[in-house]
GROMACS .gro file of C-alpha atoms in nm:
model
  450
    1UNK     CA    1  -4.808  -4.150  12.114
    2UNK     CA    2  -4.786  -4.490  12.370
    3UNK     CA    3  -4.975  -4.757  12.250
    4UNK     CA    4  -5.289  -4.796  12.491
    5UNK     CA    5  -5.277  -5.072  12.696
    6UNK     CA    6  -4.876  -5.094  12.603
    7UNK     CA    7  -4.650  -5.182  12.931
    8UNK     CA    8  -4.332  -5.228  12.743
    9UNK     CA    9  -4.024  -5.044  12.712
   10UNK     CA   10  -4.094  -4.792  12.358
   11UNK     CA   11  -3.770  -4.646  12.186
   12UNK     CA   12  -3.710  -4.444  11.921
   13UNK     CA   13  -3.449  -4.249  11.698
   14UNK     CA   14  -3.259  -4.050  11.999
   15UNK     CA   15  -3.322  -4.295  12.261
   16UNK     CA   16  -2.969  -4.409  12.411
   17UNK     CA   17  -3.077  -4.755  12.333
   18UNK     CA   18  -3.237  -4.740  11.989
   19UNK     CA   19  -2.933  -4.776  11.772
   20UNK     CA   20  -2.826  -5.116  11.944
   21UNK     CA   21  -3.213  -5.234  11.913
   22UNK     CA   22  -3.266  -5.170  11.554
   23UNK     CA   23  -2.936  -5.397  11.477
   24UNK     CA   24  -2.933  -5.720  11.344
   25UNK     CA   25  -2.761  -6.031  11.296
   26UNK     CA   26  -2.694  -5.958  10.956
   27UNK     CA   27  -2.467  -5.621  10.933
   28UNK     CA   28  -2.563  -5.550  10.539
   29UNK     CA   29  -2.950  -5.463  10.720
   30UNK     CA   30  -2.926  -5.061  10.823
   31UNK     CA   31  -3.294  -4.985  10.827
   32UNK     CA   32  -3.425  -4.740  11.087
   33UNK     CA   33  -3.766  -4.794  11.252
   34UNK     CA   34  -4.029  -4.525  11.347
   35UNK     CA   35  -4.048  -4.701  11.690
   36UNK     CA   36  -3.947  -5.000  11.875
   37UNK     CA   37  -4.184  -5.183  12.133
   38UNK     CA   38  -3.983  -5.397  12.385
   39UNK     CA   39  -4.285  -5.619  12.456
   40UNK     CA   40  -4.304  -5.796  12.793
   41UNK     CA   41  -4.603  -5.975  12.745
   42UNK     CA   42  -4.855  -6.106  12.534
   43UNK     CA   43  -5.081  -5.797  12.632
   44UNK     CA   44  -4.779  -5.610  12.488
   45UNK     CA   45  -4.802  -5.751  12.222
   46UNK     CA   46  -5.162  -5.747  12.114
   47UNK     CA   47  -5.144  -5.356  12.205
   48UNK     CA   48  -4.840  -5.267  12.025
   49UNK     CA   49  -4.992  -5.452  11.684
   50UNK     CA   50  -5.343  -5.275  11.713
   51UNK     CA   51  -5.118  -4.955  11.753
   52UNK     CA   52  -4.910  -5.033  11.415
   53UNK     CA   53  -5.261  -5.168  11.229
   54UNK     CA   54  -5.428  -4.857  11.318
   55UNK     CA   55  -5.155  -4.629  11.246
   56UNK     CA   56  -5.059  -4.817  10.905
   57UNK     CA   57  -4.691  -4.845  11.021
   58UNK     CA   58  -4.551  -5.164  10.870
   59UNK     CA   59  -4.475  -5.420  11.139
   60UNK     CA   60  -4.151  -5.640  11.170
   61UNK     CA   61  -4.101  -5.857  11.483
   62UNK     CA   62  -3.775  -5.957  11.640
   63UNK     CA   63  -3.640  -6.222  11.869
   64UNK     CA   64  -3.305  -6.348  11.776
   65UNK     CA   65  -3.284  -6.105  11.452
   66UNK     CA   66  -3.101  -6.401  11.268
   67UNK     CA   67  -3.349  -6.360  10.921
   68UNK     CA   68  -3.063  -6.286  10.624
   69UNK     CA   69  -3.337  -6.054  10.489
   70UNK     CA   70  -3.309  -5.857  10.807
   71UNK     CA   71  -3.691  -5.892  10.825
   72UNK     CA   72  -3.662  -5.821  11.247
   73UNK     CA   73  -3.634  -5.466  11.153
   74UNK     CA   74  -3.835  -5.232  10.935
   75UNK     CA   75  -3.754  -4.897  10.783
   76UNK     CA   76  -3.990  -4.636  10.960
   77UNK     CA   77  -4.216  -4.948  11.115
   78UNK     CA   78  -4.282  -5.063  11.437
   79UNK     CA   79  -4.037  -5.309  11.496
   80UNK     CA   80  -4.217  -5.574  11.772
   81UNK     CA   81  -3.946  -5.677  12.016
   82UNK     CA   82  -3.964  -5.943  12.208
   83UNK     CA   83  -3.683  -6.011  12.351
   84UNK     CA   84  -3.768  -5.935  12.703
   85UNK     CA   85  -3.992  -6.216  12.635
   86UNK     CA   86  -3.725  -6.499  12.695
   87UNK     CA   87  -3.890  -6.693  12.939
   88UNK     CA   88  -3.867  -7.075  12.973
   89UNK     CA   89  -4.043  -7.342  13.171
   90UNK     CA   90  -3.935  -7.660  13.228
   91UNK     CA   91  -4.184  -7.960  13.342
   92UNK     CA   92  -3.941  -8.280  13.380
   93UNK     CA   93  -4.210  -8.498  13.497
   94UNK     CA   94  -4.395  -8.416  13.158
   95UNK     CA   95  -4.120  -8.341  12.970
   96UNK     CA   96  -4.273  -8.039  12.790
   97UNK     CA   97  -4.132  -7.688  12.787
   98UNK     CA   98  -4.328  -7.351  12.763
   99UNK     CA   99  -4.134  -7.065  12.575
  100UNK     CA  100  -4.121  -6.765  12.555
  101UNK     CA  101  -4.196  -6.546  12.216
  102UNK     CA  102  -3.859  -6.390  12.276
  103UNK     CA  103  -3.570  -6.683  12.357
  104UNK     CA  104  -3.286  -6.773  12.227
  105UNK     CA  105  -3.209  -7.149  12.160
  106UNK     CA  106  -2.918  -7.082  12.433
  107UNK     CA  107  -3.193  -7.011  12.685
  108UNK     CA  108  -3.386  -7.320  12.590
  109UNK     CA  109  -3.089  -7.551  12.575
  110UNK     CA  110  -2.947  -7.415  12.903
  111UNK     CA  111  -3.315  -7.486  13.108
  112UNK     CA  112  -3.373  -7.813  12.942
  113UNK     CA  113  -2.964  -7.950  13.051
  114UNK     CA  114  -3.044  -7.952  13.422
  115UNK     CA  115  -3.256  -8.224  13.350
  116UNK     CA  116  -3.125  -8.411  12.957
  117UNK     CA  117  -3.418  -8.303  12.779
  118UNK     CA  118  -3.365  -8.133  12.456
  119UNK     CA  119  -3.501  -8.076  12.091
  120UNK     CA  120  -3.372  -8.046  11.766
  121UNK     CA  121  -3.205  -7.658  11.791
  122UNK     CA  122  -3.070  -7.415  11.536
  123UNK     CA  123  -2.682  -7.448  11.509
  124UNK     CA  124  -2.660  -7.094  11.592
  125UNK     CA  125  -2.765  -7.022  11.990
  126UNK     CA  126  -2.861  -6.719  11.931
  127UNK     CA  127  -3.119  -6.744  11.700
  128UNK     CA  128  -3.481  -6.750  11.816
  129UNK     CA  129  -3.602  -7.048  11.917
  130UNK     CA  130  -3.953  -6.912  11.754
  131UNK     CA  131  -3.825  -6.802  11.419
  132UNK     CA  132  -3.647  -7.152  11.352
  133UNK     CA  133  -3.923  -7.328  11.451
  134UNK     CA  134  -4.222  -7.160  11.261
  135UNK     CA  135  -3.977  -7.186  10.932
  136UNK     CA  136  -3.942  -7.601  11.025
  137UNK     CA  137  -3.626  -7.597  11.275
  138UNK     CA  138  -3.344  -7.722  11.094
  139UNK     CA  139  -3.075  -7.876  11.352
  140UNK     CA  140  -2.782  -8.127  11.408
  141UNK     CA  141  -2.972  -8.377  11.592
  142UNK     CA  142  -3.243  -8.410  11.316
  143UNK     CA  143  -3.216  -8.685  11.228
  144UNK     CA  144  -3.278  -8.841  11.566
  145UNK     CA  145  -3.527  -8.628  11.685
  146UNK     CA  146  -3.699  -8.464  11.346
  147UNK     CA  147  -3.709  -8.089  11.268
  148UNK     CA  148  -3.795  -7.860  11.598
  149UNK     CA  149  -4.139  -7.779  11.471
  150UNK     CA  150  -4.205  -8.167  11.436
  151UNK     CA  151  -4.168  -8.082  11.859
  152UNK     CA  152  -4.380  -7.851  11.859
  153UNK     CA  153  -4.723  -7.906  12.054
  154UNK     CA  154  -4.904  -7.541  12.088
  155UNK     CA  155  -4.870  -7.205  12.015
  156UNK     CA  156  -4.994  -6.908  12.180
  157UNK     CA  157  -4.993  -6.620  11.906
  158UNK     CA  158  -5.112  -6.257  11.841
  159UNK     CA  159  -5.333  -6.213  11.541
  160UNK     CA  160  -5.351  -5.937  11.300
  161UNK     CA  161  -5.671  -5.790  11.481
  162UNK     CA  162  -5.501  -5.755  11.799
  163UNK     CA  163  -5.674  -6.133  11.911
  164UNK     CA  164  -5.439  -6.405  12.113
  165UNK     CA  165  -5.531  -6.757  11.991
  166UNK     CA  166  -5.412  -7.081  12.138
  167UNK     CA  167  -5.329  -7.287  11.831
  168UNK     CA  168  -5.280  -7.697  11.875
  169UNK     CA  169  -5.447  -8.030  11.795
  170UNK     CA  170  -5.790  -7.891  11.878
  171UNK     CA  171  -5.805  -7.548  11.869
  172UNK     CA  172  -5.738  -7.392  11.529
  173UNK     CA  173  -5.609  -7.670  11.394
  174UNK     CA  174  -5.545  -7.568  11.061
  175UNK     CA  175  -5.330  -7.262  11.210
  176UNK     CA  176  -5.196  -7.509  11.348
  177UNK     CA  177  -5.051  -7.727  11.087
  178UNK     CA  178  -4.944  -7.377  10.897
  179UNK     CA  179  -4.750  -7.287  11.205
  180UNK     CA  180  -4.522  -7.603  11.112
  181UNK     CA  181  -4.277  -7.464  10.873
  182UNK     CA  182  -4.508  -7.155  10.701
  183UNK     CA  183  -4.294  -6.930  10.930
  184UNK     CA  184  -4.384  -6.579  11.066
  185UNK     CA  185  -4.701  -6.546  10.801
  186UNK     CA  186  -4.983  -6.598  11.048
  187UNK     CA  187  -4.905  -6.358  11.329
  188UNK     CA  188  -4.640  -6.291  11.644
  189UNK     CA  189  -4.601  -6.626  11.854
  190UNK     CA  190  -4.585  -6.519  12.213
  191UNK     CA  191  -4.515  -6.860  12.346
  192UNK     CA  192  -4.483  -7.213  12.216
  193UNK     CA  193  -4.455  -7.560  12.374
  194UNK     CA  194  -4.254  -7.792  12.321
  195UNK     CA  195  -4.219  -8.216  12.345
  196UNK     CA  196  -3.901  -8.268  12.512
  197UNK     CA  197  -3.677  -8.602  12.431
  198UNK     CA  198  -3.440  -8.714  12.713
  199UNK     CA  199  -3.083  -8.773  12.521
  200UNK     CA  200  -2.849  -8.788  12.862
  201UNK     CA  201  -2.472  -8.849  12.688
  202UNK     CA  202  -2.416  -8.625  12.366
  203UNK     CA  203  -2.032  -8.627  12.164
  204UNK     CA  204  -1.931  -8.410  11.955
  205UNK     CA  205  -1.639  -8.487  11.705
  206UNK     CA  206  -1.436  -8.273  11.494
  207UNK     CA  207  -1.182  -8.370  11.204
  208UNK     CA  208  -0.986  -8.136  10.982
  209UNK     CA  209  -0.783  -8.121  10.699
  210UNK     CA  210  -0.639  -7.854  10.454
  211UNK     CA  211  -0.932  -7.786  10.188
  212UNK     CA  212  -0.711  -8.003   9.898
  213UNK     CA  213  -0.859  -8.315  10.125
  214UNK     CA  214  -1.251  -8.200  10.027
  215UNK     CA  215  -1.343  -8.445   9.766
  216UNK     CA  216  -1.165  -8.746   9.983
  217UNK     CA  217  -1.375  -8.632  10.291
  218UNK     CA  218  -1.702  -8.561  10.111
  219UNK     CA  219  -1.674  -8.886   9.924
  220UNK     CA  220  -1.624  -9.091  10.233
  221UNK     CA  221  -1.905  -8.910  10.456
  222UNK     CA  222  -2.142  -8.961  10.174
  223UNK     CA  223  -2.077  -9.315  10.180
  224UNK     CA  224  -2.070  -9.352  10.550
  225UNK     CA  225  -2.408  -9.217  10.521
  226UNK     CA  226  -2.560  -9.457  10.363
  227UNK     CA  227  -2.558  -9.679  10.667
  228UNK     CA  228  -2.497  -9.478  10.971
  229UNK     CA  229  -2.706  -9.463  11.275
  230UNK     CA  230  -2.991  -9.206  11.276
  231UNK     CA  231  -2.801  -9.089  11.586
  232UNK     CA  232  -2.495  -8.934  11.370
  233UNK     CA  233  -2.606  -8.584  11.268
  234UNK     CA  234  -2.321  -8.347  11.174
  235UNK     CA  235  -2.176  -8.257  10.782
  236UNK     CA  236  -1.927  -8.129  10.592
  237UNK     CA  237  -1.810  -7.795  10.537
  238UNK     CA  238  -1.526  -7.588  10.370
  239UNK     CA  239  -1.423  -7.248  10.589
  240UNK     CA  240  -1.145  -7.079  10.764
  241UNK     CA  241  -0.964  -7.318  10.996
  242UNK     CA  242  -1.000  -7.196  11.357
  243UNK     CA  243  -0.750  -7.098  11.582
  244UNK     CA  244  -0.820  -7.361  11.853
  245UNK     CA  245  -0.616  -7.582  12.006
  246UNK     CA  246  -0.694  -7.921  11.804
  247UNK     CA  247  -0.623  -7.721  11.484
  248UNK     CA  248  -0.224  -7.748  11.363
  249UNK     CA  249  -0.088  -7.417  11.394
  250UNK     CA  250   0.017  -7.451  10.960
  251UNK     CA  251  -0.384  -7.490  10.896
  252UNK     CA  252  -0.527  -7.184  11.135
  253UNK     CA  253  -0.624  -6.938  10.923
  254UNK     CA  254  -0.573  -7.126  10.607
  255UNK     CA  255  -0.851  -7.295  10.405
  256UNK     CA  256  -0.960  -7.638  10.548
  257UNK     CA  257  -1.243  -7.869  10.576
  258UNK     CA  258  -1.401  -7.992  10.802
  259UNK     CA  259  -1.607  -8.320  10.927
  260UNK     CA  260  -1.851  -8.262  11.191
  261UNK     CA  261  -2.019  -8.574  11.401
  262UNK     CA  262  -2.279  -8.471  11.666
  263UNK     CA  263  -2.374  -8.773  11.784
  264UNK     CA  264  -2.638  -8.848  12.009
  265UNK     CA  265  -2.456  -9.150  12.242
  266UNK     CA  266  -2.084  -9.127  12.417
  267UNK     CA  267  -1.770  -9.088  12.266
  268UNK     CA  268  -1.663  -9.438  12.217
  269UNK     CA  269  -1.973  -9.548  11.993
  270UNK     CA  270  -1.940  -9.238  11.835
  271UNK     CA  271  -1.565  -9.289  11.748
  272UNK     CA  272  -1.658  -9.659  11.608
  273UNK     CA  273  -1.924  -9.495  11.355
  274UNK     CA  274  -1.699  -9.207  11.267
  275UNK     CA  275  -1.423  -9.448  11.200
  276UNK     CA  276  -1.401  -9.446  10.841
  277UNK     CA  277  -1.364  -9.043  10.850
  278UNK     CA  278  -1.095  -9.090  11.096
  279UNK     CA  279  -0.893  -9.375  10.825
  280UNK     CA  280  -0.848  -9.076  10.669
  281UNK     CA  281  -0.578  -8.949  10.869
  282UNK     CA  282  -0.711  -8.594  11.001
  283UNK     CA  283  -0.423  -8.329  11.044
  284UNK     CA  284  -0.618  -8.215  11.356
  285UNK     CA  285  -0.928  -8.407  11.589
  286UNK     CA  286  -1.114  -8.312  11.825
  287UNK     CA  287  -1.347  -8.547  12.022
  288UNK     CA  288  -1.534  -8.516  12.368
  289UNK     CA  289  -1.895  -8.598  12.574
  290UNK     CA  290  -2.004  -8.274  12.580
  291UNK     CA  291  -2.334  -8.159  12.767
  292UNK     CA  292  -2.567  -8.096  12.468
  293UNK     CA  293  -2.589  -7.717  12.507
  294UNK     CA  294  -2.196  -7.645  12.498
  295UNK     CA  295  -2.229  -7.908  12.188
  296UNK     CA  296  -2.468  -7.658  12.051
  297UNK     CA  297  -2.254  -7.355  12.065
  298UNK     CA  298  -1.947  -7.527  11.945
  299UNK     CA  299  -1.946  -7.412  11.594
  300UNK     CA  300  -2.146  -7.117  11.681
  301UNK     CA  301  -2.121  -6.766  11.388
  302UNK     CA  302  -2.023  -6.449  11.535
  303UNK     CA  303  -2.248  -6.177  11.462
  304UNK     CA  304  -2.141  -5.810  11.325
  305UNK     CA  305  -2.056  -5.961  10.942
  306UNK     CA  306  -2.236  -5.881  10.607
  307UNK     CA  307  -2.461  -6.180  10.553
  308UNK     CA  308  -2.567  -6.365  10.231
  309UNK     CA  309  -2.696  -6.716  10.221
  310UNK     CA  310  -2.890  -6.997  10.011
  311UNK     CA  311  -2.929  -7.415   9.971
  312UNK     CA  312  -2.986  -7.605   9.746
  313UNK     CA  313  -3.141  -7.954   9.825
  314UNK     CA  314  -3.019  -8.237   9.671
  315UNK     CA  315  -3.177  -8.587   9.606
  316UNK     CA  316  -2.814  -8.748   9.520
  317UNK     CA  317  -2.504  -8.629   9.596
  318UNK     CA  318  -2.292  -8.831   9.339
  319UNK     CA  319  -1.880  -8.811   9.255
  320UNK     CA  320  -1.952  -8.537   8.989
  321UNK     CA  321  -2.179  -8.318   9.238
  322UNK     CA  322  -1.880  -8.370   9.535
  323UNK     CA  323  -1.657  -8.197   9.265
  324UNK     CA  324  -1.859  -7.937   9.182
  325UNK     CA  325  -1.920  -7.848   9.551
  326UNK     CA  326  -1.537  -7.872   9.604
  327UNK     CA  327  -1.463  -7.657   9.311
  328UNK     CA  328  -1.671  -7.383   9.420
  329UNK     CA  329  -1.470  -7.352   9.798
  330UNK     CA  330  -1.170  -7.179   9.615
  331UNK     CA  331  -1.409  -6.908   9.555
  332UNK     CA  332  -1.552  -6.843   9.920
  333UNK     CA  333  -1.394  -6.510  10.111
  334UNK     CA  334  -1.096  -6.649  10.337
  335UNK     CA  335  -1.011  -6.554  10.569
  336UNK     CA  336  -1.361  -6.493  10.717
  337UNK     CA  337  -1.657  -6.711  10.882
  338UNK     CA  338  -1.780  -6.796  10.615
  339UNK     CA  339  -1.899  -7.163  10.574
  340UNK     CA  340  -1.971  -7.390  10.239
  341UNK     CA  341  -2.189  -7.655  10.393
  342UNK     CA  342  -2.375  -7.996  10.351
  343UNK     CA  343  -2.583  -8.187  10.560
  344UNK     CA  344  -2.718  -8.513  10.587
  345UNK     CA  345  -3.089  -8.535  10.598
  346UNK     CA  346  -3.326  -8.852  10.615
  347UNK     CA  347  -3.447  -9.074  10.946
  348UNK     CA  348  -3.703  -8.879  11.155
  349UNK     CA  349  -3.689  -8.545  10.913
  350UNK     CA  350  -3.845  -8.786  10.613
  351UNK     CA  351  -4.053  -9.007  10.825
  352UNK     CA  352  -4.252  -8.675  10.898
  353UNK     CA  353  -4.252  -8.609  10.499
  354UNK     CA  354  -4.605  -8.517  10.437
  355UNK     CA  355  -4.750  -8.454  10.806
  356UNK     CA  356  -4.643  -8.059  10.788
  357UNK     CA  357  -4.644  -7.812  10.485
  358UNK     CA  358  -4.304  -7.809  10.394
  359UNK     CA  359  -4.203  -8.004  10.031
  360UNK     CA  360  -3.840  -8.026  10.085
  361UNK     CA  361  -3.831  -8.309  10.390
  362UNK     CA  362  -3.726  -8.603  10.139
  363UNK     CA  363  -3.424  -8.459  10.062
  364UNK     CA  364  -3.113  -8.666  10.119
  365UNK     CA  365  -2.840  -8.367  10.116
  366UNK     CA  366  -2.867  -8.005  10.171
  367UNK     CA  367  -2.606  -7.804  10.037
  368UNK     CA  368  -2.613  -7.455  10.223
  369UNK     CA  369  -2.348  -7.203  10.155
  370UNK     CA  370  -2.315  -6.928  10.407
  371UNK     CA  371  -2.157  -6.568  10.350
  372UNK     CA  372  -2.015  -6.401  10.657
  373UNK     CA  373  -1.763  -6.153  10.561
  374UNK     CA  374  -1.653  -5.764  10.683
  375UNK     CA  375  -1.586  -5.556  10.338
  376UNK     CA  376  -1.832  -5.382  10.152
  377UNK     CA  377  -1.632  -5.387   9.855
  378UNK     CA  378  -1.640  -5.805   9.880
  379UNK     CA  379  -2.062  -5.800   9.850
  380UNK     CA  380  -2.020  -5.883   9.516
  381UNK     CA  381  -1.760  -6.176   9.499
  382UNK     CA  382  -1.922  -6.343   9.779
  383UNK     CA  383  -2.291  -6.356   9.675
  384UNK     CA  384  -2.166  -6.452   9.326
  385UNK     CA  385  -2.002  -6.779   9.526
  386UNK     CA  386  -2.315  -6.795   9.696
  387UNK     CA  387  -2.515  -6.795   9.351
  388UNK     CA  388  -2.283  -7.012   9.209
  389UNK     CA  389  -2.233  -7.305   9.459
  390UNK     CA  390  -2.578  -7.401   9.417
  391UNK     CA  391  -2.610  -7.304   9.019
  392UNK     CA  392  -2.392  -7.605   8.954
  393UNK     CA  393  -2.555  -7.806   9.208
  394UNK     CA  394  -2.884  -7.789   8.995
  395UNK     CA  395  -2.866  -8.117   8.825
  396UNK     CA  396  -2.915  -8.299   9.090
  397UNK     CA  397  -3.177  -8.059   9.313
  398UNK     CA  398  -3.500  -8.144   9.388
  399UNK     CA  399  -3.618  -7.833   9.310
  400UNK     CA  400  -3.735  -7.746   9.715
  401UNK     CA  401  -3.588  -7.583   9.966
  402UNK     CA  402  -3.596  -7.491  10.293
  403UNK     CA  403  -3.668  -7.124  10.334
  404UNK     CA  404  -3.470  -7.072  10.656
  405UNK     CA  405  -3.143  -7.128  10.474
  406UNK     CA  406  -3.213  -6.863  10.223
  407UNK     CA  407  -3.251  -6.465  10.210
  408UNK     CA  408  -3.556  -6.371   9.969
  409UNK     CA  409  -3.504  -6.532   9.612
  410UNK     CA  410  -3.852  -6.441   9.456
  411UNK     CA  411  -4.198  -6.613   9.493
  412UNK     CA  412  -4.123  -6.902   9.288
  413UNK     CA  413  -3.859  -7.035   9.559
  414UNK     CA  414  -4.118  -6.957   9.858
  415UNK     CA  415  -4.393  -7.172   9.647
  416UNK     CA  416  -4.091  -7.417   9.618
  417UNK     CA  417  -4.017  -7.472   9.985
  418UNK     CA  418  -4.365  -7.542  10.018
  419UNK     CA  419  -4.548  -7.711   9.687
  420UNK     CA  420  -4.835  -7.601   9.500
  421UNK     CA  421  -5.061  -7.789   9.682
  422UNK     CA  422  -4.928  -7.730  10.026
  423UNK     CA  423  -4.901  -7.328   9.932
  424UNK     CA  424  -5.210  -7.293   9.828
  425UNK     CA  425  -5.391  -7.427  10.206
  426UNK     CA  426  -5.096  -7.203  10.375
  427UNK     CA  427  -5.253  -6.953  10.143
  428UNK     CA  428  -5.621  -6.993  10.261
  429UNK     CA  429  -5.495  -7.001  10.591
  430UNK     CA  430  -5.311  -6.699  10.578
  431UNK     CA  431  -5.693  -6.544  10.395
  432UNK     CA  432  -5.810  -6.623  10.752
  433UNK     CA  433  -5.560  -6.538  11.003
  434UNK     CA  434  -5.420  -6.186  10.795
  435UNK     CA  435  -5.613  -6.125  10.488
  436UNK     CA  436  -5.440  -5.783  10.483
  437UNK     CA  437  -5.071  -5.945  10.458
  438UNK     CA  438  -4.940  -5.721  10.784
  439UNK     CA  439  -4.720  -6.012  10.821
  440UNK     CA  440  -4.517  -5.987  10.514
  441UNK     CA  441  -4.191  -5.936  10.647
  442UNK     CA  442  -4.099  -6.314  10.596
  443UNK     CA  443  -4.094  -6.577  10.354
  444UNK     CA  444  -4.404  -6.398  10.227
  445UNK     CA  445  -4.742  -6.637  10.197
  446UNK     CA  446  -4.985  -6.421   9.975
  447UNK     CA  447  -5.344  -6.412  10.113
  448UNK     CA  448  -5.521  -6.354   9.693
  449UNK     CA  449  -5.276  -6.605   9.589
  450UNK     CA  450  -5.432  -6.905   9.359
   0.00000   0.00000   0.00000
């Protein structure tokens, strides 16, 4: 039966399309929906979750399908698709962009570049520019420019009783704030708007050397750190050395690691900050102004591979935590995409500490290893690596994290990415907006919890 009032595009099992629509980023998720509502608009939307509500099919929604859990996709559900929903408006004069429930940070990088406005966006294109930014927006020019929801001005969004709200400083304003990191909890955002910064010259910079090199490099970014320009974002991270032309042909395909400056400024200040990285004589380089959305899909992960991820956030990252990060990179899957990463936090992501629910923004390091791999039969070596990268980096956590860079770890780590205090509004919030959880396909928020 067709939703009433549904003009989308409705697939299921048998449909030529359906087995392509049901996949996701993450190629461990095989879970086959009842039905799948291409939504083209917000009417679509409200229709398709009465339909599911009514019919007591569990809902997932999907945009870029990037969630490790695989949460854009739901076994005998409706699966809520919005891609076709990919929209985006650029005002220049303003500087504000309206977008779509549905688009990819690709799309909103690519309409913001005619004119140099941008904001913080995943490191991964295609990942949905809503997802990211509900779960706080995590990005390489954070520290510049804050996380993307610290961007984020309104949001148009489809309850669980079929309503569409406007959500901003003075309309359901504590939706609002909950909408700033508590991720997909509170309903399907069919649009959100966004405060645009003008950055017109971005660089992006690129060291490498084989992975024996990792506690030399780490050491030395973690002190350059200390006083570098809120304008460097970037990290380190231990993978599979590309096959691209600033790599040595000895290192492609071997373990390396790599030193990553995205830098928000031209290439020769951005050379003269990265300078004590480059002292330490790089087997390959790569540096270049590059316009800020071919910046963004520079180090970009190819889909199709089983996916298992988590972080651990760090309040020091002293020598004996740099060793036991390097010590764990002998144990990641190579050759593959996978990625042992950490990241610089601080400047405009702690200045915001406090404003939004999330706990975690005071954080000086993230680490964040990344599983991307092809063999079944390898599940089990990398998410013990996984496990065990941030087991050791335990001594010096803060105990938070941010819930984007992990797959579903139990309620104790959701409560953790938030705090107590912080959970427990999200919580009342969520009592308002879905007291019935039909949103639960996420870093869940419990309506009874207290």
């Amino acid at each position: 039966m067709r939703p009433t009032g549904f003009g989308g595009v409705l697939l299921q099992a048998g449909d030529t399309e359906y087995d392509a629509a049901r996949t996701v980023f993450n190629a461990m998720v095989d879970r086959k929906p009842a039905m799948i509502a291409q939504c083209e608009s917000a009417a679509d939307v409200q229709a398709a979750v009465r339909y599911g509500v009514e019919n007591e099919l569990e809902l997932a929604v999907r945009a870029g399908g990037h969630a490790v859990t695989g949460a854009g996709v739901s076994d005998s559900g409706l699966v809520l698709d919005l891609r076709r929903m990919n929209s985006v408006q650029i005002d220049p004069f303003s500087r504000l962009a309206r977008v779509g429930g549905g688009a990819t940070w690709r799309d909103l990088d690519r309409a913001g570049q005619r004119y140099c406005l941008l904001t913080t966006g995943a490191r991964v294109p295609s990942a949905g520019v809503a997802g990211v930014t509900l779960g706080g927006g995590s990005g390489w020019f954070e520290r510049k420019l804050g996380l993307s929801s610290d961007a984020l001005i309104s949001v148009e969004l489809v309850t669980a009783d079929g309503r569409l709200l406007i959500a901003d400083e003075t309309k359901n304003t504590e939706l609002f704030w909950a909408l700033h990191g508590g991720g997909g909890n509170f309903g399907v955002a069919t649009s959100l708007t966004f405060r645009l910064t003008q950055v017109v010259t971005t660089t992006l910079a690129l060291l490498i050397w084989p992975m024996a090199a990792g506690p030399s490099v780490l050491r030395a970014y973690r002190d350059l750190l200390d006083s570098a320009p809120e304008e460097l974002g970037g990290g380190v991270m231990f993978l599979t050395a590309p096959r691209a032309p600033y790599v040595p042909e000895g290192l492609r395909g071997q373990p390396a690691v790599l030193a990553v400056a995205a830098y928000a400024g031209g290439v020769d200040e951005a050379r003269e900050v990265f300078a004590p990285m480059y002292a330490l004589a790089p087997e390959g380089q790569f540096i270049a102004g590059l316009p800020y959305v071919d910046l963004q899909t520079a180090l970009d992960s190819p889909a199709g591979f089983r996916n298992y991820c988590s972080a651990e956030h760090l309040r020091a990252f002293p020598d004996p935590a740099v060793l036991a990060f390097c010590d764990h990179a002998r144990e990641m899957i190579t050759p593959s995409p996978s990625q042992q990463v950490v990241l610089p936090w601080g400047g405009a992501v702690r200045r915001s500490a406090g404003d939004w629910p999330q706990a975690y923004r005071d954080a000086e390091w993230v680490a964040h290893p990344f599983g991307a791999w092809a063999d079944p039969c390898a599940d089990a070596q990398a998410i013990r690596w996984v496990r065990d990268v941030c087991a050791d980096l335990e001594p010096w956590s803060t105990g938070q994290v941010y819930l984007n860079f992990i797959g579903y770890e139990g309620q104790d780590r959701v409560i953790a990415g938030f705090g107590a205090g912080n959970y427990d509004r999200l919580a009342r919030v969520k009592c308002e907006y879905d007291p019935e959880n039909v949103f639960h396909l996420n870093q869940n928020i419990e309506p009874g919890w207290r």
